[in-house]
PDB file of C-alpha atoms in Angstrom:
ATOM      1  CA  TRP O   1     175.355  95.085 115.546  1.00  0.00           C
ATOM      2  CA  GLU O   2     177.118  92.093 114.056  1.00  0.00           C
ATOM      3  CA  ALA O   3     178.103  89.054 116.099  1.00  0.00           C
ATOM      4  CA  ARG O   4     181.113  87.031 114.928  1.00  0.00           C
ATOM      5  CA  PHE O   5     183.211  84.142 116.115  1.00  0.00           C
ATOM      6  CA  ARG O   6     186.225  82.316 114.729  1.00  0.00           C
ATOM      7  CA  LYS O   7     185.613  78.990 112.988  1.00  0.00           C
ATOM      8  CA  SER O   8     188.789  77.187 111.957  1.00  0.00           C
ATOM      9  CA  GLY O   9     190.663  80.458 112.441  1.00  0.00           C
ATOM     10  CA  LYS O  10     188.388  82.457 110.118  1.00  0.00           C
ATOM     11  CA  PRO O  11     185.888  85.115 111.232  1.00  0.00           C
ATOM     12  CA  THR O  12     182.344  83.795 110.780  1.00  0.00           C
ATOM     13  CA  SER O  13     179.264  85.985 111.052  1.00  0.00           C
ATOM     14  CA  LEU O  14     176.465  84.947 113.377  1.00  0.00           C
ATOM     15  CA  GLY O  15     174.206  87.659 111.987  1.00  0.00           C
ATOM     16  CA  CYS O  16     173.316  91.295 112.491  1.00  0.00           C
ATOM     17  CA  PHE O  17     171.178  92.317 115.440  1.00  0.00           C
ATOM     18  CA  ASN O  18     169.259  95.408 116.492  1.00  0.00           C
ATOM     19  CA  THR O  19     171.137  95.965 119.742  1.00  0.00           C
ATOM     20  CA  GLU O  20     174.572  95.372 121.158  1.00  0.00           C
ATOM     21  CA  GLU O  21     173.096  93.105 123.843  1.00  0.00           C
ATOM     22  CA  GLU O  22     171.345  90.868 121.280  1.00  0.00           C
ATOM     23  CA  ALA O  23     174.588  90.491 119.302  1.00  0.00           C
ATOM     24  CA  ALA O  24     176.481  89.718 122.531  1.00  0.00           C
ATOM     25  CA  ARG O  25     173.928  87.059 123.482  1.00  0.00           C
ATOM     26  CA  ALA O  26     174.209  85.457 120.029  1.00  0.00           C
ATOM     27  CA  TYR O  27     178.004  85.304 120.509  1.00  0.00           C
ATOM     28  CA  ASP O  28     177.547  83.847 124.006  1.00  0.00           C
ATOM     29  CA  THR O  29     175.216  81.176 122.649  1.00  0.00           C
ATOM     30  CA  MET O  30     177.904  80.089 120.171  1.00  0.00           C
ATOM     31  CA  MET O  31     180.594  80.090 122.873  1.00  0.00           C
ATOM     32  CA  ILE O  32     178.414  77.852 125.048  1.00  0.00           C
ATOM     33  CA  TRP O  33     177.856  75.534 122.059  1.00  0.00           C
ATOM     34  CA  CYS O  34     181.665  75.351 121.673  1.00  0.00           C
ATOM     35  CA  MET O  35     182.048  74.617 125.390  1.00  0.00           C
ATOM     36  CA  ILE O  36     179.581  71.724 125.075  1.00  0.00           C
ATOM     37  CA  HIS O  37     180.843  70.192 121.820  1.00  0.00           C
ATOM     38  CA  GLN O  38     184.576  70.859 121.784  1.00  0.00           C
ATOM     39  CA  PRO O  39     186.513  69.074 124.536  1.00  0.00           C
ATOM     40  CA  GLU O  40     189.291  71.664 124.543  1.00  0.00           C
ATOM     41  CA  ASN O  41     186.683  74.332 125.419  1.00  0.00           C
ATOM     42  CA  ALA O  42     184.786  72.272 127.992  1.00  0.00           C
ATOM     43  CA  ARG O  43     185.722  74.368 131.013  1.00  0.00           C
ATOM     44  CA  PRO O  44     183.119  76.958 132.003  1.00  0.00           C
ATOM     45  CA  ASP O  45     185.787  78.928 133.882  1.00  0.00           C
ATOM     46  CA  LYS O  46     187.738  79.295 130.594  1.00  0.00           C
ATOM     47  CA  THR O  47     184.763  80.123 128.355  1.00  0.00           C
ATOM     48  CA  ILE O  48     184.617  83.860 127.722  1.00  0.00           C
ATOM     49  CA  THR O  49     181.067  85.176 127.489  1.00  0.00           C
ATOM     50  CA  ASN O  50     179.530  88.623 127.786  1.00  0.00           C
ATOM     51  CA  PHE O  51     176.967  87.501 130.350  1.00  0.00           C
ATOM     52  CA  SER O  52     176.916  84.844 133.027  1.00  0.00           C
ATOM     53  CA  ILE O  53     176.858  81.300 131.645  1.00  0.00           C
ATOM     54  CA  SER O  54     173.999  80.543 134.033  1.00  0.00           C
ATOM     55  CA  ASP O  55     171.833  82.943 131.958  1.00  0.00           C
ATOM     56  CA  TYR O  56     171.895  80.271 129.237  1.00  0.00           C
ATOM     57  CA  ASP O  57     171.096  77.158 131.283  1.00  0.00           C
ATOM     58  CA  PHE O  58     167.699  76.828 129.567  1.00  0.00           C
ATOM     59  CA  LYS O  59     169.403  76.616 126.146  1.00  0.00           C
ATOM     60  CA  ILE O  60     171.876  73.856 127.004  1.00  0.00           C
ATOM     61  CA  PRO O  61     169.570  70.871 126.289  1.00  0.00           C
ATOM     62  CA  GLU O  62     168.755  72.264 122.841  1.00  0.00           C
ATOM     63  CA  LEU O  63     172.363  73.227 122.093  1.00  0.00           C
ATOM     64  CA  THR O  64     173.559  69.703 122.857  1.00  0.00           C
ATOM     65  CA  GLN O  65     171.339  68.423 120.010  1.00  0.00           C
ATOM     66  CA  MET O  66     172.469  70.959 117.376  1.00  0.00           C
ATOM     67  CA  THR O  67     175.345  71.006 114.951  1.00  0.00           C
ATOM     68  CA  GLN O  68     177.432  74.148 114.736  1.00  0.00           C
ATOM     69  CA  GLU O  69     176.088  74.809 111.240  1.00  0.00           C
ATOM     70  CA  ASP O  70     172.487  74.547 112.482  1.00  0.00           C
ATOM     71  CA  LEU O  71     173.197  77.035 115.272  1.00  0.00           C
ATOM     72  CA  VAL O  72     174.881  79.505 112.904  1.00  0.00           C
ATOM     73  CA  LEU O  73     171.869  79.299 110.575  1.00  0.00           C
ATOM     74  CA  ALA O  74     169.422  79.726 113.474  1.00  0.00           C
ATOM     75  CA  LEU O  75     171.251  82.805 114.760  1.00  0.00           C
ATOM     76  CA  ARG O  76     171.427  84.341 111.290  1.00  0.00           C
ATOM     77  CA  ARG O  77     167.707  83.659 110.838  1.00  0.00           C
ATOM     78  CA  LEU O  78     167.072  85.448 114.132  1.00  0.00           C
ATOM     79  CA  GLY O  79     169.108  88.433 112.935  1.00  0.00           C
ATOM     80  CA  ARG O  80     167.105  88.606 109.685  1.00  0.00           C
ATOM     81  CA  LYS O  81     163.839  88.356 111.597  1.00  0.00           C
ATOM     82  CA  GLN O  82     164.867  91.202 113.911  1.00  0.00           C
ATOM     83  CA  ALA O  83     165.905  93.356 110.968  1.00  0.00           C
ATOM     84  CA  SER O  84     162.565  92.707 109.294  1.00  0.00           C
ATOM     85  CA  GLU O  85     160.622  93.529 112.467  1.00  0.00           C
ATOM     86  CA  HIS O  86     162.766  96.629 112.982  1.00  0.00           C
ATOM     87  CA  SER O  87     162.074  97.985 109.487  1.00  0.00           C
ATOM     88  CA  ASN O  88     158.362  97.092 109.663  1.00  0.00           C
ATOM     89  CA  SER O  89     157.856  98.717 113.063  1.00  0.00           C
ATOM     90  CA  GLY O  90     159.773 101.865 112.178  1.00  0.00           C
ATOM     91  CA  GLY O  91     161.646 101.649 115.437  1.00  0.00           C
ATOM     92  CA  ARG O  92     163.559  99.324 117.646  1.00  0.00           C
ATOM     93  CA  GLY O  93     163.062  95.635 117.161  1.00  0.00           C
ATOM     94  CA  SER O  94     161.770  93.186 119.674  1.00  0.00           C
ATOM     95  CA  SER O  95     163.779  92.026 122.615  1.00  0.00           C
ATOM     96  CA  MET O  96     166.044  89.014 122.134  1.00  0.00           C
ATOM     97  CA  LEU O  97     163.976  86.261 120.580  1.00  0.00           C
ATOM     98  CA  HIS O  98     164.733  82.615 121.055  1.00  0.00           C
ATOM     99  CA  PRO O  99     167.140  81.940 118.163  1.00  0.00           C
ATOM    100  CA  LEU O 100     166.054  78.365 117.651  1.00  0.00           C
ATOM    101  CA  HIS O 101     162.396  79.078 116.798  1.00  0.00           C
ATOM    102  CA  ASP O 102     162.128  79.917 113.125  1.00  0.00           C
ATOM    103  CA  ASN O 103     159.576  81.951 111.273  1.00  0.00           C
ATOM    104  CA  ALA O 104     156.682  80.026 109.787  1.00  0.00           C
ATOM    105  CA  GLU O 105     157.051  81.395 106.267  1.00  0.00           C
ATOM    106  CA  GLU O 106     160.601  80.177 105.723  1.00  0.00           C
ATOM    107  CA  ALA O 107     159.655  76.923 107.473  1.00  0.00           C
ATOM    108  CA  ARG O 108     157.070  76.359 104.713  1.00  0.00           C
ATOM    109  CA  ILE O 109     159.780  76.825 102.085  1.00  0.00           C
ATOM    110  CA  ARG O 110     162.213  74.510 103.908  1.00  0.00           C
ATOM    111  CA  GLU O 111     159.477  71.871 104.091  1.00  0.00           C
ATOM    112  CA  ASP O 112     158.678  72.195 100.385  1.00  0.00           C
ATOM    113  CA  LEU O 113     162.359  71.867  99.461  1.00  0.00           C
ATOM    114  CA  GLY O 114     162.832  68.979 101.917  1.00  0.00           C
ATOM    115  CA  LEU O 115     165.563  70.783 103.857  1.00  0.00           C
ATOM    116  CA  GLY O 116     164.575  69.927 107.414  1.00  0.00           C
ATOM    117  CA  ASN O 117     165.739  72.826 109.582  1.00  0.00           C
ATOM    118  CA  LYS O 118     168.406  74.119 107.180  1.00  0.00           C
ATOM    119  CA  ASP O 119     167.864  77.515 105.575  1.00  0.00           C
ATOM    120  CA  PRO O 120     167.048  77.483 101.878  1.00  0.00           C
ATOM    121  CA  THR O 121     169.660  79.206  99.769  1.00  0.00           C
ATOM    122  CA  CYS O 122     168.688  81.817  97.200  1.00  0.00           C
ATOM    123  CA  LYS O 123     169.879  79.448  94.479  1.00  0.00           C
ATOM    124  CA  GLN O 124     167.668  76.609  95.755  1.00  0.00           C
ATOM    125  CA  MET O 125     164.616  78.874  95.814  1.00  0.00           C
ATOM    126  CA  TYR O 126     165.398  80.416  92.420  1.00  0.00           C
ATOM    127  CA  ASP O 127     166.037  77.034  90.756  1.00  0.00           C
ATOM    128  CA  ARG O 128     162.803  75.583  92.111  1.00  0.00           C
ATOM    129  CA  ILE O 129     160.634  78.561  91.107  1.00  0.00           C
ATOM    130  CA  SER O 130     162.246  78.965  87.682  1.00  0.00           C
ATOM    131  CA  ASP O 131     161.737  75.253  87.005  1.00  0.00           C
ATOM    132  CA  GLN O 132     158.246  74.809  88.482  1.00  0.00           C
ATOM    133  CA  ALA O 133     156.619  78.252  88.278  1.00  0.00           C
ATOM    134  CA  PRO O 134     158.567  80.823  86.239  1.00  0.00           C
ATOM    135  CA  ASP O 135     155.553  83.150  86.137  1.00  0.00           C
ATOM    136  CA  PHE O 136     156.043  83.800  89.844  1.00  0.00           C
ATOM    137  CA  LEU O 137     159.559  85.175  89.394  1.00  0.00           C
ATOM    138  CA  PRO O 138     159.992  88.960  89.481  1.00  0.00           C
ATOM    139  CA  GLU O 139     160.362  90.553  86.016  1.00  0.00           C
ATOM    140  CA  LYS O 140     164.060  91.313  86.434  1.00  0.00           C
ATOM    141  CA  ALA O 141     164.717  87.645  87.306  1.00  0.00           C
ATOM    142  CA  LYS O 142     163.074  86.201  84.195  1.00  0.00           C
ATOM    143  CA  GLY O 143     164.910  85.118  81.072  1.00  0.00           C
ATOM    144  CA  GLY O 144     168.226  84.356  82.733  1.00  0.00           C
ATOM    145  CA  LYS O 145     168.845  88.003  83.681  1.00  0.00           C
ATOM    146  CA  TYR O 146     169.109  87.125  87.341  1.00  0.00           C
ATOM    147  CA  VAL O 147     172.657  86.530  88.530  1.00  0.00           C
ATOM    148  CA  LEU O 148     172.813  85.067  92.028  1.00  0.00           C
ATOM    149  CA  GLY O 149     174.763  87.101  94.524  1.00  0.00           C
ATOM    150  CA  THR O 150     174.577  90.399  92.658  1.00  0.00           C
ATOM    151  CA  LEU O 151     171.186  91.782  93.618  1.00  0.00           C
ATOM    152  CA  LYS O 152     170.377  93.084  97.097  1.00  0.00           C
ATOM    153  CA  MET O 153     166.697  92.204  96.668  1.00  0.00           C
ATOM    154  CA  GLN O 154     167.293  88.541  96.168  1.00  0.00           C
ATOM    155  CA  ARG O 155     166.372  86.827  99.449  1.00  0.00           C
ATOM    156  CA  THR O 156     163.320  88.903 100.377  1.00  0.00           C
ATOM    157  CA  THR O 157     162.000  88.879  96.827  1.00  0.00           C
ATOM    158  CA  LEU O 158     162.574  85.159  96.365  1.00  0.00           C
ATOM    159  CA  VAL O 159     160.895  84.321  99.668  1.00  0.00           C
ATOM    160  CA  LYS O 160     157.859  86.421  98.687  1.00  0.00           C
ATOM    161  CA  ALA O 161     157.704  84.828  95.220  1.00  0.00           C
ATOM    162  CA  TYR O 162     158.094  81.332  96.655  1.00  0.00           C
ATOM    163  CA  LEU O 163     155.343  81.915  99.242  1.00  0.00           C
ATOM    164  CA  LYS O 164     153.026  83.321  96.575  1.00  0.00           C
ATOM    165  CA  TRP O 165     153.611  80.161  94.533  1.00  0.00           C
ATOM    166  CA  LEU O 166     153.020  77.899  97.566  1.00  0.00           C
ATOM    167  CA  ASP O 167     149.796  79.774  98.350  1.00  0.00           C
ATOM    168  CA  SER O 168     148.587  79.345  94.753  1.00  0.00           C
ATOM    169  CA  ARG O 169     149.268  75.592  94.937  1.00  0.00           C
ATOM    170  CA  SER O 170     147.243  75.272  98.130  1.00  0.00           C
ATOM    171  CA  GLY O 171     144.256  77.208  96.788  1.00  0.00           C
ATOM    172  CA  GLY O 172     145.255  80.515  98.383  1.00  0.00           C
ATOM    173  CA  LYS O 173     145.405  79.083 101.899  1.00  0.00           C
ATOM    174  CA  LYS O 174     148.587  79.110 103.903  1.00  0.00           C
ATOM    175  CA  GLU O 175     149.592  75.573 104.753  1.00  0.00           C
ATOM    176  CA  GLY O 176     149.910  74.967 108.450  1.00  0.00           C
ATOM    177  CA  LYS O 177     151.112  71.953 110.356  1.00  0.00           C
ATOM    178  CA  GLY O 178     147.626  70.464 110.409  1.00  0.00           C
ATOM    179  CA  SER O 179     146.776  71.027 106.746  1.00  0.00           C
ATOM    180  CA  GLN O 180     147.522  68.720 103.876  1.00  0.00           C
ATOM    181  CA  LYS O 181     149.034  69.549 100.505  1.00  0.00           C
ATOM    182  CA  LYS O 182     146.787  69.209  97.484  1.00  0.00           C
TER     183      LYS O 182
END
C-alpha cells in the first residue's frame, strides 16, 4: 500500500507499507504535520485524517520539531524497513512502527557521511565507496559500469557494501553509540 499526499500541488509518495492501515497512518501523520506547520491548515476540524487526530497526540511534540522533508524521509524509511521485514519473515510485516526511529545500519552510514538524520542517497554512498574503498563495490558496479537510477539492486546492495566497508574499518566490529572510530 502506498501513501501519498500533495506537496505544492504534486503527488508525493510517503512510502509503501505492508497494510492499508499502516499507509493510512503514514498519511495521517503527514496531515497532522501540515496542521501544525501550515497556518491555513491549523484547524483540527478541517484536517481530514483516516483515524481520530487524538490517536496521534503522542507524536505532536516530535512533529513540531521536524521539517516536512525530514518527515517524508522518516516515513519512507519506515516503509523500506517494513518491506525488508516482510520479505525476511516470509509473511506479514510488523505492526505500525514508530516512523521517527530509524534503523541502526543506515544510521551508521548517515553518521559516516555527516548527514545528521537525512537519508543517504545512492549517489552519496556510491561516490564515497568508489572513492575510498572501490574493492567493496559489487562487480557490476566497478569500472564505471554502474549507472545510478537504472538498477533495482542499488540501494540494498550499496547499503550492504557500505556496511561491510565500515565494519572492515572498525576491525570487524559494528560501531555503536558508545564505541569510538579507529
